[in-house]
Tab-separated table of C-alpha atoms in Angstrom:
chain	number	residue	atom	x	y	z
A	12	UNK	CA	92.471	67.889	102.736
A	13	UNK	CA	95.519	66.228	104.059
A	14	UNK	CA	98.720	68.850	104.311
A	15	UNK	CA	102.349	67.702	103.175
A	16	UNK	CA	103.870	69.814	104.641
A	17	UNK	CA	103.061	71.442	108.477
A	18	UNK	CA	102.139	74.890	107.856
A	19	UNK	CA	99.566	77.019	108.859
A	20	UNK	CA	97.389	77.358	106.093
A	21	UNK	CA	97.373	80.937	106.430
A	22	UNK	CA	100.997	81.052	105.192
A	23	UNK	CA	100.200	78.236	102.688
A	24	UNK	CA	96.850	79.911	101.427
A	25	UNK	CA	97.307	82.530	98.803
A	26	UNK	CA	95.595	86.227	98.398
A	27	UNK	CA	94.358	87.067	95.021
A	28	UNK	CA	95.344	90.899	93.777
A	29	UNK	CA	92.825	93.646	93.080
A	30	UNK	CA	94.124	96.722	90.598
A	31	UNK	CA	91.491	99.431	89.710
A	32	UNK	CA	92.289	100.953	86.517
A	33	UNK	CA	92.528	104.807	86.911
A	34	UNK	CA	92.297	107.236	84.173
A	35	UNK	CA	95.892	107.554	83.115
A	36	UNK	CA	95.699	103.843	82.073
A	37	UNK	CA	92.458	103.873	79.960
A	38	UNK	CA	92.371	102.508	76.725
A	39	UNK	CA	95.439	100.390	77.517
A	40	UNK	CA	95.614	96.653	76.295
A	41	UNK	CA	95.307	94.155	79.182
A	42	UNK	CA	98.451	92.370	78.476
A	43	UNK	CA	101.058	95.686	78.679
A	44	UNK	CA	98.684	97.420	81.378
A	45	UNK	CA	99.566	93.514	83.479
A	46	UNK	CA	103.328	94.173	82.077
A	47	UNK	CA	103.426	97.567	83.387
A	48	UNK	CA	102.179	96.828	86.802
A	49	UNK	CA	103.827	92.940	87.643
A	50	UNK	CA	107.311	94.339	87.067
A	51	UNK	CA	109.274	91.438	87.291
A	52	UNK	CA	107.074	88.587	86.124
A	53	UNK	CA	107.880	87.304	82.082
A	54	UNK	CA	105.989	88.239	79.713
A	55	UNK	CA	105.167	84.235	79.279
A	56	UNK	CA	103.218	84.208	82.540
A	57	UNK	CA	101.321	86.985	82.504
A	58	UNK	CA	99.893	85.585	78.720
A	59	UNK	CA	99.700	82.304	80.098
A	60	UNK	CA	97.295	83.471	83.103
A	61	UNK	CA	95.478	85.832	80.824
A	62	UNK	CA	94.977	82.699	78.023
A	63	UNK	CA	94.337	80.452	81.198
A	64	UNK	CA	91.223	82.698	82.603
A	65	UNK	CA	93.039	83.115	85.659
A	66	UNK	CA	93.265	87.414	84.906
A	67	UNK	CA	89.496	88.772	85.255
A	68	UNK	CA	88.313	92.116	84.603
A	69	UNK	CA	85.080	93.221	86.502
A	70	UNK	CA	84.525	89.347	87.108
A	71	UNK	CA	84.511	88.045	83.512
A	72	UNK	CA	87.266	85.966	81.534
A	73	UNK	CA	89.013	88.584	78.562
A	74	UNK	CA	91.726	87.979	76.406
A	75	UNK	CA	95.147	90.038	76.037
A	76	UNK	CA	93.718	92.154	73.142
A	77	UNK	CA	90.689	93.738	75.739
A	78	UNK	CA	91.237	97.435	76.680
A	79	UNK	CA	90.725	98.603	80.062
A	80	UNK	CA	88.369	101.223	80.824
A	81	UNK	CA	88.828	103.534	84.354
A	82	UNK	CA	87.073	102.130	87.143
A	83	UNK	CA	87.459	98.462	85.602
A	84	UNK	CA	88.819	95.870	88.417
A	85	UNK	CA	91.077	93.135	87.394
A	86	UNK	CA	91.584	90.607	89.041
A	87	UNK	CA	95.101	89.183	89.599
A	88	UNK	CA	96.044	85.293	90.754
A	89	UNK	CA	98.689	85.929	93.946
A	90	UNK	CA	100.949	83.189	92.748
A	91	UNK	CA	102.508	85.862	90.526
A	92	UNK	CA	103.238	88.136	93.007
A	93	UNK	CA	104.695	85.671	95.026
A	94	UNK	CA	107.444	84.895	91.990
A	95	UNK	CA	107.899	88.848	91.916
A	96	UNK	CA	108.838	88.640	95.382
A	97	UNK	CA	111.332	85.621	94.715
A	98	UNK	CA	112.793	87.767	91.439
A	99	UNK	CA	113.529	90.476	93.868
A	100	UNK	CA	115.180	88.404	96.542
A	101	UNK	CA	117.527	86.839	94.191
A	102	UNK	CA	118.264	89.589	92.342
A	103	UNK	CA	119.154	91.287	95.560
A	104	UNK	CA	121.432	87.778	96.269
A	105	UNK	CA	123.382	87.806	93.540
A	106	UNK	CA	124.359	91.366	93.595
A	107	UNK	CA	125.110	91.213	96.995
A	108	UNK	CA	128.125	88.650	96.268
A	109	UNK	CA	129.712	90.692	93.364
């Protein structure tokens, strides 16, 4: 695969996120259990990767309405953490020139 840019492709190559459910979140819905932990991220994408497949929970594909049980692992794609990251940054930007 031919790269556009020249980076290493460890910088270009994303990590996908791992959250184990622990007891104080069981019985929560999938979608406000994601909302709760991707602080930052609209609500938009985090139904978009749970309609999409991309959110897993102990390896299969769910939908928003599934409740998590302790112990469960879902699965996270690292894209969204990286737009977390970004929301942070220019958050911190524009407060910094007021």
């Amino acid at each position: 695969m031919k790269q556009i840019i020249d980076t290493p492709p460890s910088a270009t190559a994303a990590a996908v996120k791992t959250l184990l459910v622990d007891e104080e979140s069981a019985g929560q819905r999938l979608d406000n259990y994601l909302l709760r932990h991707l602080k930052g991220v609209p609500k938009t994408h985090v139904y978009r990767i749970i309609r999409t497949g991309e959110v897993r929970i102990n390896k299969g594909r769910v939908n928003a309405d599934t409740r998590v049980q302790t112990g469960d692992l879902v699965r996270v794609p690292a894209l969204y953490f990286f737009f977390f990251f970004l929301n942070r940054a220019y958050t911190y930007n524009m407060t910094k020139n007021i």
